mmCIF file with all atom_site columns, C-alpha atoms in Angstrom:
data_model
loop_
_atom_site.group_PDB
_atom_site.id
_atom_site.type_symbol
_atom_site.label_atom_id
_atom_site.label_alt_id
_atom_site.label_comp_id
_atom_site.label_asym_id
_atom_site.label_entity_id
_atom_site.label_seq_id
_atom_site.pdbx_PDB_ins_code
_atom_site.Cartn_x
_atom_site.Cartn_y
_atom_site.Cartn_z
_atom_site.occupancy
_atom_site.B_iso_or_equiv
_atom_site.pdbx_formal_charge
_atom_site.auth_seq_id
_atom_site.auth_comp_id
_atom_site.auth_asym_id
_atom_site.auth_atom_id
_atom_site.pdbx_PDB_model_num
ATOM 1   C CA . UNK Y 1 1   ? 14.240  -168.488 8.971   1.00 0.00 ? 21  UNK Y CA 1
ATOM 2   C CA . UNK Y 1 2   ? 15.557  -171.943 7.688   1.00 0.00 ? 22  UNK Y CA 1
ATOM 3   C CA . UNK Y 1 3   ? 12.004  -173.156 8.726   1.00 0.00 ? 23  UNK Y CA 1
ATOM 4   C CA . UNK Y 1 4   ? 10.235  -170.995 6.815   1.00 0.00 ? 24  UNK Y CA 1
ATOM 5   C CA . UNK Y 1 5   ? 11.868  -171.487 4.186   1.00 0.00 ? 25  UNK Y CA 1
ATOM 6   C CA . UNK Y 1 6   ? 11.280  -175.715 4.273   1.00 0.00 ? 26  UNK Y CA 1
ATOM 7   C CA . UNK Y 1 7   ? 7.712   -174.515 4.505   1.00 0.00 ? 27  UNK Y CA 1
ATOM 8   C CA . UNK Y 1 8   ? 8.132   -172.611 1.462   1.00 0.00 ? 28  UNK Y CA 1
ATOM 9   C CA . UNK Y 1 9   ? 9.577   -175.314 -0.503  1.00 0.00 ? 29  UNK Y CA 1
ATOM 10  C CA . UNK Y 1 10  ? 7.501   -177.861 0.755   1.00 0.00 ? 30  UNK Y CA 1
ATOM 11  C CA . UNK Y 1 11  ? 4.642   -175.915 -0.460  1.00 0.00 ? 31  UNK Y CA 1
ATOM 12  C CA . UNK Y 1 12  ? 5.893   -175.586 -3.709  1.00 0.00 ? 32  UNK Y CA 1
ATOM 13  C CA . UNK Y 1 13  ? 6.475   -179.301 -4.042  1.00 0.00 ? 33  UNK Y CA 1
ATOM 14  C CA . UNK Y 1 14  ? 3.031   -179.777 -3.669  1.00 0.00 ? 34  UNK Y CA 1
ATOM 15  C CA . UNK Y 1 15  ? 1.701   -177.560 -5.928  1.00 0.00 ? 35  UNK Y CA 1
ATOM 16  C CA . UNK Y 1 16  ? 4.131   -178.815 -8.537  1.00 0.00 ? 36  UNK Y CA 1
ATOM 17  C CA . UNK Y 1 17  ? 3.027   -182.384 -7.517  1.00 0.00 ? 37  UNK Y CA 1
ATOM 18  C CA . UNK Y 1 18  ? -0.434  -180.892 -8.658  1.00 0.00 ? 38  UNK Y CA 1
ATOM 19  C CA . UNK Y 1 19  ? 0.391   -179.656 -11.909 1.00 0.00 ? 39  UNK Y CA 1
ATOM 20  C CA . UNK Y 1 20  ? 1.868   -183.024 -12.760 1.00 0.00 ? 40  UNK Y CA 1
ATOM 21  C CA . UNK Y 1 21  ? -0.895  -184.664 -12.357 1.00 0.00 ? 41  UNK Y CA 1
ATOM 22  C CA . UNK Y 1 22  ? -3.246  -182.582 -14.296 1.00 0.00 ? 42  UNK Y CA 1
ATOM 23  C CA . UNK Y 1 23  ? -0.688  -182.406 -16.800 1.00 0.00 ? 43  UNK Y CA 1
ATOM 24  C CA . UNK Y 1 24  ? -1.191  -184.351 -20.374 1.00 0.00 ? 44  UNK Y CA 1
ATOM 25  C CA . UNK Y 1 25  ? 2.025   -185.765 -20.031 1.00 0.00 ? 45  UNK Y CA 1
ATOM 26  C CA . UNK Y 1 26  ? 1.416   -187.503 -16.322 1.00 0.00 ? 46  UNK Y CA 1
ATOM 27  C CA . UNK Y 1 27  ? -1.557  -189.136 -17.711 1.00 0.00 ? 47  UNK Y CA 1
ATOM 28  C CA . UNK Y 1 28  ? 0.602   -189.993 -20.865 1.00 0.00 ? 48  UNK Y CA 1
ATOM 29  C CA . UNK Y 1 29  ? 3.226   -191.943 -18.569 1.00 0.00 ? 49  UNK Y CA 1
ATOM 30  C CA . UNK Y 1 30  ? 0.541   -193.303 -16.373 1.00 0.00 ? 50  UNK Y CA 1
ATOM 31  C CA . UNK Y 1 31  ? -1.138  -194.894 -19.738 1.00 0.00 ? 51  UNK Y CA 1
ATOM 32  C CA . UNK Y 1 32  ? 2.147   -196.172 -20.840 1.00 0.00 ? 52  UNK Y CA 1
ATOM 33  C CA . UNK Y 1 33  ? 3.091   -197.425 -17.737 1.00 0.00 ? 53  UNK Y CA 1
ATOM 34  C CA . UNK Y 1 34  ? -0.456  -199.604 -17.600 1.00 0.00 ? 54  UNK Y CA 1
ATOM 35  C CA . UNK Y 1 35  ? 0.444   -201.274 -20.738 1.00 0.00 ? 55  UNK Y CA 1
ATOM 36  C CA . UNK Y 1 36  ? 4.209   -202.159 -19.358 1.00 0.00 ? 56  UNK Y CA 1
ATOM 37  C CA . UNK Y 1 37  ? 2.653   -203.792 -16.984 1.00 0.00 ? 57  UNK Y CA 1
ATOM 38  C CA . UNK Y 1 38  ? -0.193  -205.466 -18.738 1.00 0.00 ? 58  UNK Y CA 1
ATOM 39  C CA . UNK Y 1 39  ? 2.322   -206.715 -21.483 1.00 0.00 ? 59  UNK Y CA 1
ATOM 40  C CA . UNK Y 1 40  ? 4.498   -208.409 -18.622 1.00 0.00 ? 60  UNK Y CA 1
ATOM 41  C CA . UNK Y 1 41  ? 1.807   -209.873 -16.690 1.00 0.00 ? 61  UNK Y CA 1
ATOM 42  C CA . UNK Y 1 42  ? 0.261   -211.117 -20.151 1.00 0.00 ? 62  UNK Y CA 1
ATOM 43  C CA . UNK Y 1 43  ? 3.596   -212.755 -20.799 1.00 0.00 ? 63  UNK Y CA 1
ATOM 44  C CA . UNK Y 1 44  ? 3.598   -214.443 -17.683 1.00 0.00 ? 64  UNK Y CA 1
ATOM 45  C CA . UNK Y 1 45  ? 0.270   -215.812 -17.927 1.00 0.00 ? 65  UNK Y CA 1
ATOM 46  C CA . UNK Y 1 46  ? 0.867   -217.108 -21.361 1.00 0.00 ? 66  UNK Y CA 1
ATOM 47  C CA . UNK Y 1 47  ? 3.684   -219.189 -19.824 1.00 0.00 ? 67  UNK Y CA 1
ATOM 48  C CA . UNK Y 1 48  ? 2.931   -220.828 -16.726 1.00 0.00 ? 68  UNK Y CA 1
ATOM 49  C CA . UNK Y 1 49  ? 6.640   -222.313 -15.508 1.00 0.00 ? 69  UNK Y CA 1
ATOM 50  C CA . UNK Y 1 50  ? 7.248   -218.178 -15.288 1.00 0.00 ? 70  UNK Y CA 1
ATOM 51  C CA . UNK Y 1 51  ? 3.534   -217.838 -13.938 1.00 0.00 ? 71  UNK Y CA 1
ATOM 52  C CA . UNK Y 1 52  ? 4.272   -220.200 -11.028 1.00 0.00 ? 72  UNK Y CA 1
ATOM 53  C CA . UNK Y 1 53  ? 8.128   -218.968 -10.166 1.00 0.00 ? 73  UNK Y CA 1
ATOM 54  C CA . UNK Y 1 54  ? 6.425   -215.412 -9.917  1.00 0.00 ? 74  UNK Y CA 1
ATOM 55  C CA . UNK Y 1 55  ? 4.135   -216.663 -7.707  1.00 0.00 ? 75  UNK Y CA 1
ATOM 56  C CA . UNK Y 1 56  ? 6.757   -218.464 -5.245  1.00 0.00 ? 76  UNK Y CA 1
ATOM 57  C CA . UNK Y 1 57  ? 8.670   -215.821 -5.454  1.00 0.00 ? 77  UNK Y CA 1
ATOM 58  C CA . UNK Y 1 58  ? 9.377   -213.815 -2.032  1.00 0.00 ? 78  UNK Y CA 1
ATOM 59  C CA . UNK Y 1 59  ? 9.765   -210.355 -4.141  1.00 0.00 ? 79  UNK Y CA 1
ATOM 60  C CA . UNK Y 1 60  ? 6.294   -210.499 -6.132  1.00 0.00 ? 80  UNK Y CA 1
ATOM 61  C CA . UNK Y 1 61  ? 3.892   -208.578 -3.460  1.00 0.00 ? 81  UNK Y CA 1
ATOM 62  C CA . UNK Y 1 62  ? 0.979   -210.460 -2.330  1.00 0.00 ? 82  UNK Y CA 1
ATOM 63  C CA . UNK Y 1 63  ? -1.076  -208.220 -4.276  1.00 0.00 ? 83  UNK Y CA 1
ATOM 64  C CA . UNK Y 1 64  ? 0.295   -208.587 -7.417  1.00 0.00 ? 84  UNK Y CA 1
ATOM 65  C CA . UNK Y 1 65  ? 0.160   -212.415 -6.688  1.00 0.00 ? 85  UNK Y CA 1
ATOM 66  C CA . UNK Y 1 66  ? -3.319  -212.558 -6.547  1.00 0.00 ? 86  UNK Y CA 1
ATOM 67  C CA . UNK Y 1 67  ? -3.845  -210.610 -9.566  1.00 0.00 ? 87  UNK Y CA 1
ATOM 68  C CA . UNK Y 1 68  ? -2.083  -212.968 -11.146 1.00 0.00 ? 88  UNK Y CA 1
ATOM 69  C CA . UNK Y 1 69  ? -4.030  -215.785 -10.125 1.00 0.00 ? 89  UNK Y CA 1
ATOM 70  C CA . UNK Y 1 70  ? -7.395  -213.770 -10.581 1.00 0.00 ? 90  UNK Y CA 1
ATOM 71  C CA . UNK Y 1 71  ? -6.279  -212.925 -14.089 1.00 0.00 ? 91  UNK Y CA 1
ATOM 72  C CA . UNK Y 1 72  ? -6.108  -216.818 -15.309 1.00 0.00 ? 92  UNK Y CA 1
ATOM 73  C CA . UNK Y 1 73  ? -9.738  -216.621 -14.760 1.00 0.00 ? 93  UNK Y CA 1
ATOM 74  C CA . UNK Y 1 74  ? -10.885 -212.887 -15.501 1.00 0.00 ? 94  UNK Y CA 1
ATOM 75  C CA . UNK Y 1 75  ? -8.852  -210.854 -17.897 1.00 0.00 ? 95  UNK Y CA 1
ATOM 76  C CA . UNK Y 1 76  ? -10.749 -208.063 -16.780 1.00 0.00 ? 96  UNK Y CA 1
ATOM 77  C CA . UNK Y 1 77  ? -9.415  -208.657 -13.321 1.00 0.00 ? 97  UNK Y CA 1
ATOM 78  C CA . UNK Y 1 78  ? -6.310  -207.526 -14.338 1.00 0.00 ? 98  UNK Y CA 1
ATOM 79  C CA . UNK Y 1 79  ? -7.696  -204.029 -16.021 1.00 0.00 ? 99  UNK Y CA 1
ATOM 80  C CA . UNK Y 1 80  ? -9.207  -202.912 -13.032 1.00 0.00 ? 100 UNK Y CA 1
ATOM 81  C CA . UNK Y 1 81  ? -6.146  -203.688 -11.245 1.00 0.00 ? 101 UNK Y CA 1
ATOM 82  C CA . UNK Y 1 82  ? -4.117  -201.500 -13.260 1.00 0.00 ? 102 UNK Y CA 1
ATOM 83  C CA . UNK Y 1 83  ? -6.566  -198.780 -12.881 1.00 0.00 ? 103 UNK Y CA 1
ATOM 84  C CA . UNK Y 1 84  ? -6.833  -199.145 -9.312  1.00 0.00 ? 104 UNK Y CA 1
ATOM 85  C CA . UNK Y 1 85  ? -3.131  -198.403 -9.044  1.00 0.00 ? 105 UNK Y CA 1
ATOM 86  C CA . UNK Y 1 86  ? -3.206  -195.797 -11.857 1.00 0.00 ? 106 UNK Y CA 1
ATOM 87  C CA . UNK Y 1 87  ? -5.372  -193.879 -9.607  1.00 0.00 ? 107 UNK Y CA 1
ATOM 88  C CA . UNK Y 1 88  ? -3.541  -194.611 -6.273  1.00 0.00 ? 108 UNK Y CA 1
ATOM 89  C CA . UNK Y 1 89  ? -0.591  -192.961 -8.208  1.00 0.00 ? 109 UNK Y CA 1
ATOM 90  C CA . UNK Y 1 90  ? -1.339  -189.208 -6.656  1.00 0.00 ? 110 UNK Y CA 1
ATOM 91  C CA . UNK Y 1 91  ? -2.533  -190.183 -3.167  1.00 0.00 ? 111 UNK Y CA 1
ATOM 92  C CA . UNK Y 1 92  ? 1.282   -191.949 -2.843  1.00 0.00 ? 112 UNK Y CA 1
ATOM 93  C CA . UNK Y 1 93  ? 3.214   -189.304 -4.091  1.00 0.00 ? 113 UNK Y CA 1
ATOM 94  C CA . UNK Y 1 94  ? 0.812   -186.990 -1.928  1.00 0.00 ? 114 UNK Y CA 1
ATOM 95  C CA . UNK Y 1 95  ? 1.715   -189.390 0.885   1.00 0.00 ? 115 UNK Y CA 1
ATOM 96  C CA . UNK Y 1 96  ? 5.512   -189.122 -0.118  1.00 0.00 ? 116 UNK Y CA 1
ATOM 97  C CA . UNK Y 1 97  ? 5.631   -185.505 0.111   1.00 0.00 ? 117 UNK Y CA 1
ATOM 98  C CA . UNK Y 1 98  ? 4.058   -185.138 3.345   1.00 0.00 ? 118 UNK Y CA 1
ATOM 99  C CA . UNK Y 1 99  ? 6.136   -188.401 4.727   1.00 0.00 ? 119 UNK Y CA 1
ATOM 100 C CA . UNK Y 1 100 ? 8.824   -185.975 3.813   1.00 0.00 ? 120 UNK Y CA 1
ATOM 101 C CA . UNK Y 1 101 ? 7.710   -183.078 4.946   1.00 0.00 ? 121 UNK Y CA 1
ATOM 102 C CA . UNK Y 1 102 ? 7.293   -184.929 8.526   1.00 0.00 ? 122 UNK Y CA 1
ATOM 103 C CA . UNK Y 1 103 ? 10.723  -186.097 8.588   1.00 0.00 ? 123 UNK Y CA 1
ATOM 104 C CA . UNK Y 1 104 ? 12.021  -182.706 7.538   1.00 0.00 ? 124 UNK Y CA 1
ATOM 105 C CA . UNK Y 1 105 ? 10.088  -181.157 10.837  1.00 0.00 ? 125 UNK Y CA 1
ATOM 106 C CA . UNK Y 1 106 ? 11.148  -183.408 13.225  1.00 0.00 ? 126 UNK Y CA 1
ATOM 107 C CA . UNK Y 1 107 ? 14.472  -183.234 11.703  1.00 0.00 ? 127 UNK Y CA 1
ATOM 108 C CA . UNK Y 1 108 ? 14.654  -179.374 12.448  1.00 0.00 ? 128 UNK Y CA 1
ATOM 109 C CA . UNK Y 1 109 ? 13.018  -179.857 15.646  1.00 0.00 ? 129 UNK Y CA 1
ATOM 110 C CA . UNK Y 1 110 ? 15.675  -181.899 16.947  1.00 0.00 ? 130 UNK Y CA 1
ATOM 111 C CA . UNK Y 1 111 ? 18.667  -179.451 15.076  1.00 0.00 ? 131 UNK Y CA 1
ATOM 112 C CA . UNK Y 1 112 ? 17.093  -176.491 17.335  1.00 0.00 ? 132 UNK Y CA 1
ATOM 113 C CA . UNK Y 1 113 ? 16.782  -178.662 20.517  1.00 0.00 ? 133 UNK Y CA 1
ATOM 114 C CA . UNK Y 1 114 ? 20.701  -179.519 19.959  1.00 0.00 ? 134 UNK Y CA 1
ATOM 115 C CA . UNK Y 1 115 ? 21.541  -175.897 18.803  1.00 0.00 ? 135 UNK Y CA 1
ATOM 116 C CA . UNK Y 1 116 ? 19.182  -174.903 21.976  1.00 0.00 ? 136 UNK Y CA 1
ATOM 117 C CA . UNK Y 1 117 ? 21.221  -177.404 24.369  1.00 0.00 ? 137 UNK Y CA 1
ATOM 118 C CA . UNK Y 1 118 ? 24.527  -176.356 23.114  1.00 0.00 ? 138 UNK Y CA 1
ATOM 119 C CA . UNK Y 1 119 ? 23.928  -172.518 23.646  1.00 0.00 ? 139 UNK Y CA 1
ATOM 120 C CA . UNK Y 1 120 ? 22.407  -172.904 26.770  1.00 0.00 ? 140 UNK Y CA 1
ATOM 121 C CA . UNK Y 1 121 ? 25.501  -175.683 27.698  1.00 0.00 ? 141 UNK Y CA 1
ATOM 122 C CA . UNK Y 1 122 ? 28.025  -172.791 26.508  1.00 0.00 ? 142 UNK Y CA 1
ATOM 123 C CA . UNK Y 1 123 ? 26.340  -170.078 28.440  1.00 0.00 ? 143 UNK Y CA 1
ATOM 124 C CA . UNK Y 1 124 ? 26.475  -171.716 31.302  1.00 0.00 ? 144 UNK Y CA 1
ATOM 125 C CA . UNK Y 1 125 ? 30.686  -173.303 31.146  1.00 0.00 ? 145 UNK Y CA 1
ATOM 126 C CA . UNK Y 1 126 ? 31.095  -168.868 30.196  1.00 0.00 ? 146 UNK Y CA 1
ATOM 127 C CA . UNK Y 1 127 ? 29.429  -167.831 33.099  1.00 0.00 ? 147 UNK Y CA 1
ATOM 128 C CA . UNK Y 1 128 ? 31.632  -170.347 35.585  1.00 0.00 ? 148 UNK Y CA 1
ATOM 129 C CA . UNK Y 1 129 ? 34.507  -169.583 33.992  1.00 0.00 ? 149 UNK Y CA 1
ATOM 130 C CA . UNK Y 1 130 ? 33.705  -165.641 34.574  1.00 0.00 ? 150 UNK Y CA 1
ATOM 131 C CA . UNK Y 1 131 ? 32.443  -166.162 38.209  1.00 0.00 ? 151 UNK Y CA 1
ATOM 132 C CA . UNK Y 1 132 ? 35.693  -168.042 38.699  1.00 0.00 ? 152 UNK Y CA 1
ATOM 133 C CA . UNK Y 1 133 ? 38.100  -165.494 37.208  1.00 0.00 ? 153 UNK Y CA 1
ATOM 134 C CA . UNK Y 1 134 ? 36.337  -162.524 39.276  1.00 0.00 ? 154 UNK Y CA 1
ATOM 135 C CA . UNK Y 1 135 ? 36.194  -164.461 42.307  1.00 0.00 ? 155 UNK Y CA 1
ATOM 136 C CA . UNK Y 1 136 ? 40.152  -164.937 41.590  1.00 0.00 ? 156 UNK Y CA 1
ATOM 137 C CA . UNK Y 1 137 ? 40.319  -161.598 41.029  1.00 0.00 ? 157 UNK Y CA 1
ATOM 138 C CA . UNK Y 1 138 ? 38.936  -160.017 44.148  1.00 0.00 ? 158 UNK Y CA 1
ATOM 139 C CA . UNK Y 1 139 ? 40.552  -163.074 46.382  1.00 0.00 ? 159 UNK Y CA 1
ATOM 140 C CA . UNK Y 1 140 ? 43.611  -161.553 44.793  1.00 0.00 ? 160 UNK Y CA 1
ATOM 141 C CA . UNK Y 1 141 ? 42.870  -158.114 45.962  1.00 0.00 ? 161 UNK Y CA 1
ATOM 142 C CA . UNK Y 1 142 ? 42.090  -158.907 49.107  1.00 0.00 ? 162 UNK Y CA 1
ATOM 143 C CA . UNK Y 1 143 ? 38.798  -157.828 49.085  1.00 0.00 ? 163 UNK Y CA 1
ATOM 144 C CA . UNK Y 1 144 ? 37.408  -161.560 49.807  1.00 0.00 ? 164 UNK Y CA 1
ATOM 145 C CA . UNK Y 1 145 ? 39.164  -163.380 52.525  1.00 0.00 ? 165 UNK Y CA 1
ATOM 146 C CA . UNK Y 1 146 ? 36.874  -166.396 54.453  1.00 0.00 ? 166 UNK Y CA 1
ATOM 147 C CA . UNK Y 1 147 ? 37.952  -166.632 57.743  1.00 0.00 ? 167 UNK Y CA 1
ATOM 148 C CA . UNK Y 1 148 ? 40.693  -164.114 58.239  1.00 0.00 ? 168 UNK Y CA 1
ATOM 149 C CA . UNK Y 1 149 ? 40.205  -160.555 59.209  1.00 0.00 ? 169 UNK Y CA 1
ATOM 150 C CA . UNK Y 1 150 ? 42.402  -157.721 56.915  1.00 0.00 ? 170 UNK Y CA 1
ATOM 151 C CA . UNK Y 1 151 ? 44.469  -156.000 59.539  1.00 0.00 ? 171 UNK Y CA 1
#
């Protein structure tokens, strides 16, 4: 049951996931994030001590680096850039959900193996301790006795 109801959930994560992104307000945060990002990298190319830290820097993605060096030239570089990622913004949360969703299986795969293992583990340690108490038992009674005859 707990399975089905991961599928459940994940299935509604996805359809909320899709009416985000037809929403008017997605698109609203996707347009405002565009110009965050085009006012910062405009700063930085105005100024290039900033310009040339941000591209030594380990932290700035390779990516973004050559934007930034494509954008000295083309301004336009850097539009189609931002729309290239603006539109990449579904297929990664997309991606997100299902990364989730694949860690979530193999994460109740392995909880039913264990639970599996441990019944099966317990079964077993029962039925020895059973066998052993009725073997007791009858040994007791003299109804088992290896190698001697009851008189």
């Amino acid at each position: 049951m707990l399975w089905l109801k991961s599928i459940k959930k994940r299935g509604q994560a996805e359809g909320q996931l899709e009416a985000q992104l037809k929403s008017a307000q997605f698109k609203t945060q996707v347009e405002e994030l565009k110009s965050q990002r085009r006012t910062q990298i405009a700063a930085l190319l105005q100024d290039d001590g900033k310009l040339q830290q941000a591209l030594k820097s380990p932290e700035v993605p390779k990516e973004w680096k050559a934007v930034l060096q494509e954008s000295k030239n083309d301004p336009k570089a850097l539009d189609k850039f931002l729309e290239q990622q603006a539109q990449e913004l579904p297929n990664q949360a997309r991606n997100e959900i299902r990364t989730r969703k694949q860690q979530k299986e193999k994460e109740l795969r392995t909880r039913s193996r264990n639970s599996s293992l441990q019944t099966g583990i317990t079964s077993l340690l029962l039925a020895i301790g059973y066998i052993t108490v009725g073997w007791t038992g009858l040994r007791s009674m003299g109804i088992l006795r290896f190698g001697r005859r009851k008189n």
